[in-house]
Amino acid sequence: MHPNDQAKAAPLAGFTVGVTAARRADELGALLTRRGAAVLHAPALRIVPLSDDGELLDATRQIIEHAPDVVVATTAIGFRGWVEAAEGWGLGEALLDRLRGLELLARGPKVKGAIRAAGLTEEWSPDSESMAEVLDRLLAEGVEGRRIALQLHGEPLPGFVESLRAGGAEVVGVPVYRWMPPEDLGPVDRLIEATLTRGVDALTFTSAPAAASLLDRARELGRLDPLLAALRHDVLTVCVGPVTALPLEAQGLDPVQPTRFRLGPMVQALCVELPSRARALHLAGHRVEIRGHAVLVDGELRSVPPAGMSLLRALAERPGWVVGRAELLRALPGSGRDEHAVETAMARLRTALGTPKLIQTVVKRGYRLALDPASESKYADV
């Protein structure tokens, strides 16, 4: 096998993806890496179990002593955490006995698995894995005078509780976990800086609190506006589902979302969307695709130094046109005033591309991309 065969097939080869997840970050990182991406991980929050929290203990005792009519389980990790916390207080059997006699609704298959692992059986679960469908079912049944316990997991549920209460229900929240800012803000700050400098090509979000936390940290740093500008124009935002997307949409962003709210489909959506945004040109008989930190030449991945990528992007802004050394010098990060830096970086870029003829030297004027004749009518140097 050619050493670059795997890179040829990898849809995310040459791209850098930021991961903000605290939970299942390793799983998401592995999915991205297998598809060729470089991963920059910065957990935007931490999940604090409430096993020692009086709020969860009070809610558990309420349910045991005063049975609700319905219990809605929203996440597998949250349901398991609730049962484990109850066991730690010596209330595990009492809670399970109470839940056995109730209408138990599960948001999706993972929650069903957690319910059954606890020796219980759910009465119903929506095919869509959507809380909206759970709400529709409850309202269709009628909630007037009913007591509904809702297992919370830090995610906002806009309109859910309000709609139930408006219908006459009493809603008891069961807060199993609390979201907190990360203890070490360094990785988050570096991810924000990488986004501002376009050092990442996409940011992934698997929970609304993580998205809100990243935006809040950018606001604290005085960088929210430039961060939003980067996310609107250059850096792709990808969310696991519509609830996760809410804090981003509130800032005017339009994140990519999969049709199924799972990590796998989210990565697949990224594999479609990110390559479609890459600039592809036909140069000197070769197809050249400019990705985040690398270039595909006829489908073969070529790693390019950051200075070389800066030059290539500057040339690609006007394919086939001559770009002067002074302008290219301004495109180089921290290059100073010596135009010799352009020549050095250009030599390294040509070596990295493996096909020097992709970039032509125009004596005493500068450089240009060797656009194929078929493209000249659109991009010709005049």
mmCIF file of C-alpha atoms in Angstrom, residues 10-225:
data_model
loop_
_atom_site.group_PDB
_atom_site.id
_atom_site.type_symbol
_atom_site.label_atom_id
_atom_site.label_comp_id
_atom_site.label_asym_id
_atom_site.label_seq_id
_atom_site.Cartn_x
_atom_site.Cartn_y
_atom_site.Cartn_z
ATOM 1 C CA ALA A 10 -9.833 9.997 4.575
ATOM 2 C CA PRO A 11 -12.524 12.663 4.163
ATOM 3 C CA LEU A 12 -11.145 14.854 6.960
ATOM 4 C CA ALA A 13 -7.467 14.542 6.065
ATOM 5 C CA GLY A 14 -5.793 17.934 6.254
ATOM 6 C CA PHE A 15 -8.422 19.465 8.536
ATOM 7 C CA THR A 16 -8.185 20.362 12.235
ATOM 8 C CA VAL A 17 -11.326 19.890 14.325
ATOM 9 C CA GLY A 18 -11.895 21.344 17.793
ATOM 10 C CA VAL A 19 -13.686 19.133 20.330
ATOM 11 C CA THR A 20 -15.404 20.882 23.254
ATOM 12 C CA ALA A 21 -16.939 17.778 24.855
ATOM 13 C CA ALA A 22 -16.154 16.789 28.420
ATOM 14 C CA ARG A 23 -17.964 13.450 28.228
ATOM 15 C CA ARG A 24 -17.232 10.906 25.470
ATOM 16 C CA ALA A 25 -14.490 13.157 24.151
ATOM 17 C CA ASP A 26 -12.210 10.158 23.553
ATOM 18 C CA GLU A 27 -14.886 8.432 21.492
ATOM 19 C CA LEU A 28 -15.517 11.532 19.389
ATOM 20 C CA GLY A 29 -11.790 12.157 18.981
ATOM 21 C CA ALA A 30 -11.268 8.594 17.770
ATOM 22 C CA LEU A 31 -14.080 8.920 15.214
ATOM 23 C CA LEU A 32 -12.523 12.107 13.863
ATOM 24 C CA THR A 33 -8.966 10.759 13.840
ATOM 25 C CA ARG A 34 -10.015 7.625 11.952
ATOM 26 C CA ARG A 35 -11.367 9.909 9.244
ATOM 27 C CA GLY A 36 -8.074 11.754 8.979
ATOM 28 C CA ALA A 37 -8.663 14.853 11.114
ATOM 29 C CA ALA A 38 -6.205 16.421 13.514
ATOM 30 C CA VAL A 39 -8.050 16.953 16.813
ATOM 31 C CA LEU A 40 -7.682 19.819 19.269
ATOM 32 C CA HIS A 41 -9.476 18.910 22.499
ATOM 33 C CA ALA A 42 -10.517 21.544 25.014
ATOM 34 C CA PRO A 43 -13.339 20.520 27.376
ATOM 35 C CA ALA A 44 -15.495 23.616 27.720
ATOM 36 C CA LEU A 45 -17.069 22.384 30.954
ATOM 37 C CA ARG A 46 -16.920 19.656 33.556
ATOM 38 C CA ILE A 47 -19.765 17.511 34.822
ATOM 39 C CA VAL A 48 -20.127 17.417 38.602
ATOM 40 C CA PRO A 49 -22.202 14.515 40.026
ATOM 41 C CA LEU A 50 -24.722 15.636 42.630
ATOM 42 C CA SER A 51 -24.417 12.558 44.851
ATOM 43 C CA ASP A 52 -23.628 14.840 47.780
ATOM 44 C CA ASP A 53 -26.110 17.511 46.751
ATOM 45 C CA GLY A 54 -29.192 18.053 48.874
ATOM 46 C CA GLU A 55 -31.222 19.112 45.819
ATOM 47 C CA LEU A 56 -31.058 15.655 44.236
ATOM 48 C CA LEU A 57 -31.601 13.943 47.602
ATOM 49 C CA ASP A 58 -34.715 16.036 48.237
ATOM 50 C CA ALA A 59 -36.116 15.270 44.768
ATOM 51 C CA THR A 60 -35.479 11.541 45.272
ATOM 52 C CA ARG A 61 -37.224 11.528 48.637
ATOM 53 C CA GLN A 62 -40.177 13.445 47.182
ATOM 54 C CA ILE A 63 -40.651 10.812 44.482
ATOM 55 C CA ILE A 64 -40.378 7.920 46.941
ATOM 56 C CA GLU A 65 -42.791 9.493 49.454
ATOM 57 C CA HIS A 66 -45.204 11.074 46.987
ATOM 58 C CA ALA A 67 -45.359 9.081 43.774
ATOM 59 C CA PRO A 68 -45.604 11.038 40.507
ATOM 60 C CA ASP A 69 -47.842 9.833 37.710
ATOM 61 C CA VAL A 70 -45.075 9.920 35.088
ATOM 62 C CA VAL A 71 -41.281 9.851 35.152
ATOM 63 C CA VAL A 72 -39.383 11.060 32.055
ATOM 64 C CA ALA A 73 -35.799 9.776 31.723
ATOM 65 C CA THR A 74 -33.799 11.956 29.330
ATOM 66 C CA THR A 75 -30.240 10.537 29.307
ATOM 67 C CA ALA A 76 -28.666 7.179 30.072
ATOM 68 C CA ILE A 77 -25.773 8.600 32.079
ATOM 69 C CA GLY A 78 -28.183 10.773 34.058
ATOM 70 C CA PHE A 79 -30.558 7.913 34.863
ATOM 71 C CA ARG A 80 -27.696 5.648 35.925
ATOM 72 C CA GLY A 81 -26.237 8.469 38.022
ATOM 73 C CA TRP A 82 -29.557 8.963 39.766
ATOM 74 C CA VAL A 83 -29.893 5.289 40.678
ATOM 75 C CA GLU A 84 -26.256 5.131 41.830
ATOM 76 C CA ALA A 85 -26.683 8.227 43.989
ATOM 77 C CA ALA A 86 -29.841 6.761 45.535
ATOM 78 C CA GLU A 87 -27.983 3.546 46.311
ATOM 79 C CA GLY A 88 -25.266 5.589 48.024
ATOM 80 C CA TRP A 89 -27.909 7.130 50.304
ATOM 81 C CA GLY A 90 -29.457 3.730 51.036
ATOM 82 C CA LEU A 91 -32.521 4.654 48.972
ATOM 83 C CA GLY A 92 -31.771 2.580 45.879
ATOM 84 C CA GLU A 93 -34.323 -0.181 46.421
ATOM 85 C CA ALA A 94 -36.998 2.255 47.552
ATOM 86 C CA LEU A 95 -36.498 4.361 44.397
ATOM 87 C CA LEU A 96 -36.594 1.341 42.072
ATOM 88 C CA ASP A 97 -39.700 -0.036 43.817
ATOM 89 C CA ARG A 98 -41.414 3.314 43.340
ATOM 90 C CA LEU A 99 -40.401 3.578 39.659
ATOM 91 C CA ARG A 100 -41.755 0.076 38.927
ATOM 92 C CA GLY A 101 -45.282 1.248 39.505
ATOM 93 C CA LEU A 102 -45.110 4.393 37.376
ATOM 94 C CA GLU A 103 -45.498 5.381 33.740
ATOM 95 C CA LEU A 104 -41.818 5.532 32.754
ATOM 96 C CA LEU A 105 -40.934 7.301 29.482
ATOM 97 C CA ALA A 106 -37.469 7.075 27.879
ATOM 98 C CA ARG A 107 -36.188 9.662 25.398
ATOM 99 C CA GLY A 108 -34.213 7.168 23.280
ATOM 100 C CA PRO A 109 -32.586 3.717 23.008
ATOM 101 C CA LYS A 110 -29.632 4.469 25.280
ATOM 102 C CA VAL A 111 -31.961 5.609 28.024
ATOM 103 C CA LYS A 112 -34.053 2.468 27.495
ATOM 104 C CA GLY A 113 -30.905 0.402 27.981
ATOM 105 C CA ALA A 114 -30.128 2.162 31.270
ATOM 106 C CA ILE A 115 -33.707 1.677 32.476
ATOM 107 C CA ARG A 116 -33.688 -2.033 31.665
ATOM 108 C CA ALA A 117 -30.231 -2.480 33.218
ATOM 109 C CA ALA A 118 -31.797 -1.226 36.456
ATOM 110 C CA GLY A 119 -34.431 -3.974 36.224
ATOM 111 C CA LEU A 120 -37.193 -1.637 35.054
ATOM 112 C CA THR A 121 -39.246 -1.435 31.867
ATOM 113 C CA GLU A 122 -40.141 1.742 30.030
ATOM 114 C CA GLU A 123 -43.718 2.207 28.873
ATOM 115 C CA TRP A 124 -42.830 4.202 25.741
ATOM 116 C CA SER A 125 -39.955 5.799 23.841
ATOM 117 C CA PRO A 126 -40.135 8.073 20.763
ATOM 118 C CA ASP A 127 -38.641 6.911 17.458
ATOM 119 C CA SER A 128 -37.235 10.402 16.892
ATOM 120 C CA GLU A 129 -35.332 10.489 20.233
ATOM 121 C CA SER A 130 -36.824 13.972 20.529
ATOM 122 C CA MET A 131 -38.094 15.611 23.688
ATOM 123 C CA ALA A 132 -40.607 17.420 21.475
ATOM 124 C CA GLU A 133 -42.267 14.072 20.696
ATOM 125 C CA VAL A 134 -42.274 13.193 24.409
ATOM 126 C CA LEU A 135 -44.000 16.509 25.107
ATOM 127 C CA ASP A 136 -46.549 15.915 22.341
ATOM 128 C CA ARG A 137 -47.436 12.511 23.811
ATOM 129 C CA LEU A 138 -47.869 13.896 27.316
ATOM 130 C CA LEU A 139 -50.035 16.791 26.151
ATOM 131 C CA ALA A 140 -52.124 14.478 23.969
ATOM 132 C CA GLU A 141 -52.763 12.226 26.987
ATOM 133 C CA GLY A 142 -53.654 15.259 29.055
ATOM 134 C CA VAL A 143 -51.575 16.521 31.950
ATOM 135 C CA GLU A 144 -54.192 18.392 33.994
ATOM 136 C CA GLY A 145 -53.661 17.505 37.641
ATOM 137 C CA ARG A 146 -50.858 15.030 36.880
ATOM 138 C CA ARG A 147 -47.498 14.989 38.668
ATOM 139 C CA ILE A 148 -44.573 14.551 36.270
ATOM 140 C CA ALA A 149 -40.965 13.947 37.347
ATOM 141 C CA LEU A 150 -38.351 15.025 34.817
ATOM 142 C CA GLN A 151 -34.777 13.715 35.078
ATOM 143 C CA LEU A 152 -32.584 16.666 34.129
ATOM 144 C CA HIS A 153 -29.048 16.511 32.785
ATOM 145 C CA GLY A 154 -27.917 20.098 32.484
ATOM 146 C CA GLU A 155 -29.429 20.578 29.030
ATOM 147 C CA PRO A 156 -31.932 23.394 28.544
ATOM 148 C CA LEU A 157 -35.382 22.128 27.600
ATOM 149 C CA PRO A 158 -36.966 25.284 26.199
ATOM 150 C CA GLY A 159 -40.710 25.294 26.549
ATOM 151 C CA PHE A 160 -40.917 21.719 27.885
ATOM 152 C CA VAL A 161 -41.576 22.424 31.547
ATOM 153 C CA GLU A 162 -43.533 25.593 30.736
ATOM 154 C CA SER A 163 -45.856 23.692 28.390
ATOM 155 C CA LEU A 164 -46.533 20.996 30.965
ATOM 156 C CA ARG A 165 -47.290 23.548 33.674
ATOM 157 C CA ALA A 166 -49.503 25.524 31.308
ATOM 158 C CA GLY A 167 -51.445 22.299 30.757
ATOM 159 C CA GLY A 168 -52.045 21.978 34.478
ATOM 160 C CA ALA A 169 -49.258 19.548 35.439
ATOM 161 C CA GLU A 170 -47.046 19.682 38.511
ATOM 162 C CA VAL A 171 -43.432 19.199 37.390
ATOM 163 C CA VAL A 172 -40.710 17.866 39.694
ATOM 164 C CA GLY A 173 -37.166 18.330 38.408
ATOM 165 C CA VAL A 174 -34.545 15.687 39.176
ATOM 166 C CA PRO A 175 -31.163 17.413 38.649
ATOM 167 C CA VAL A 176 -28.662 14.560 38.429
ATOM 168 C CA TYR A 177 -25.610 16.485 37.237
ATOM 169 C CA ARG A 178 -24.434 20.056 37.306
ATOM 170 C CA TRP A 179 -22.341 21.689 34.592
ATOM 171 C CA MET A 180 -19.389 23.753 35.810
ATOM 172 C CA PRO A 181 -16.588 25.643 34.022
ATOM 173 C CA PRO A 182 -13.416 23.561 33.593
ATOM 174 C CA GLU A 183 -10.909 23.797 36.431
ATOM 175 C CA ASP A 184 -8.146 24.523 33.902
ATOM 176 C CA LEU A 185 -9.206 27.219 31.426
ATOM 177 C CA GLY A 186 -5.941 27.043 29.476
ATOM 178 C CA PRO A 187 -7.139 24.524 26.842
ATOM 179 C CA VAL A 188 -10.363 26.503 26.262
ATOM 180 C CA ASP A 189 -8.419 29.740 25.867
ATOM 181 C CA ARG A 190 -6.082 28.060 23.378
ATOM 182 C CA LEU A 191 -9.055 26.697 21.412
ATOM 183 C CA ILE A 192 -10.596 30.170 21.258
ATOM 184 C CA GLU A 193 -7.279 31.597 20.027
ATOM 185 C CA ALA A 194 -6.938 28.813 17.444
ATOM 186 C CA THR A 195 -10.435 29.649 16.203
ATOM 187 C CA LEU A 196 -9.597 33.347 15.926
ATOM 188 C CA THR A 197 -6.427 32.592 13.935
ATOM 189 C CA ARG A 198 -8.271 29.998 11.806
ATOM 190 C CA GLY A 199 -6.010 27.295 13.226
ATOM 191 C CA VAL A 200 -9.064 25.037 13.402
ATOM 192 C CA ASP A 201 -11.450 24.367 10.539
ATOM 193 C CA ALA A 202 -14.446 23.261 12.618
ATOM 194 C CA LEU A 203 -15.712 23.237 16.203
ATOM 195 C CA THR A 204 -17.893 20.379 17.444
ATOM 196 C CA PHE A 205 -20.434 20.645 20.269
ATOM 197 C CA THR A 206 -22.230 17.773 21.994
ATOM 198 C CA SER A 207 -24.103 19.736 24.664
ATOM 199 C CA ALA A 208 -25.700 23.149 24.964
ATOM 200 C CA PRO A 209 -23.840 23.936 28.207
ATOM 201 C CA ALA A 210 -20.505 23.373 26.434
ATOM 202 C CA ALA A 211 -21.494 25.782 23.667
ATOM 203 C CA ALA A 212 -22.687 28.368 26.200
ATOM 204 C CA SER A 213 -19.532 27.923 28.278
ATOM 205 C CA LEU A 214 -17.234 28.532 25.298
ATOM 206 C CA LEU A 215 -19.151 31.679 24.347
ATOM 207 C CA ASP A 216 -19.106 32.890 27.955
ATOM 208 C CA ARG A 217 -15.336 32.413 28.176
ATOM 209 C CA ALA A 218 -14.820 34.316 24.930
ATOM 210 C CA ARG A 219 -16.955 37.116 26.362
ATOM 211 C CA GLU A 220 -14.831 37.176 29.549
ATOM 212 C CA LEU A 221 -11.696 37.474 27.391
ATOM 213 C CA GLY A 222 -13.229 40.314 25.362
ATOM 214 C CA ARG A 223 -13.071 38.131 22.240
ATOM 215 C CA LEU A 224 -16.707 37.214 21.671
ATOM 216 C CA ASP A 225 -17.264 39.426 18.613
#
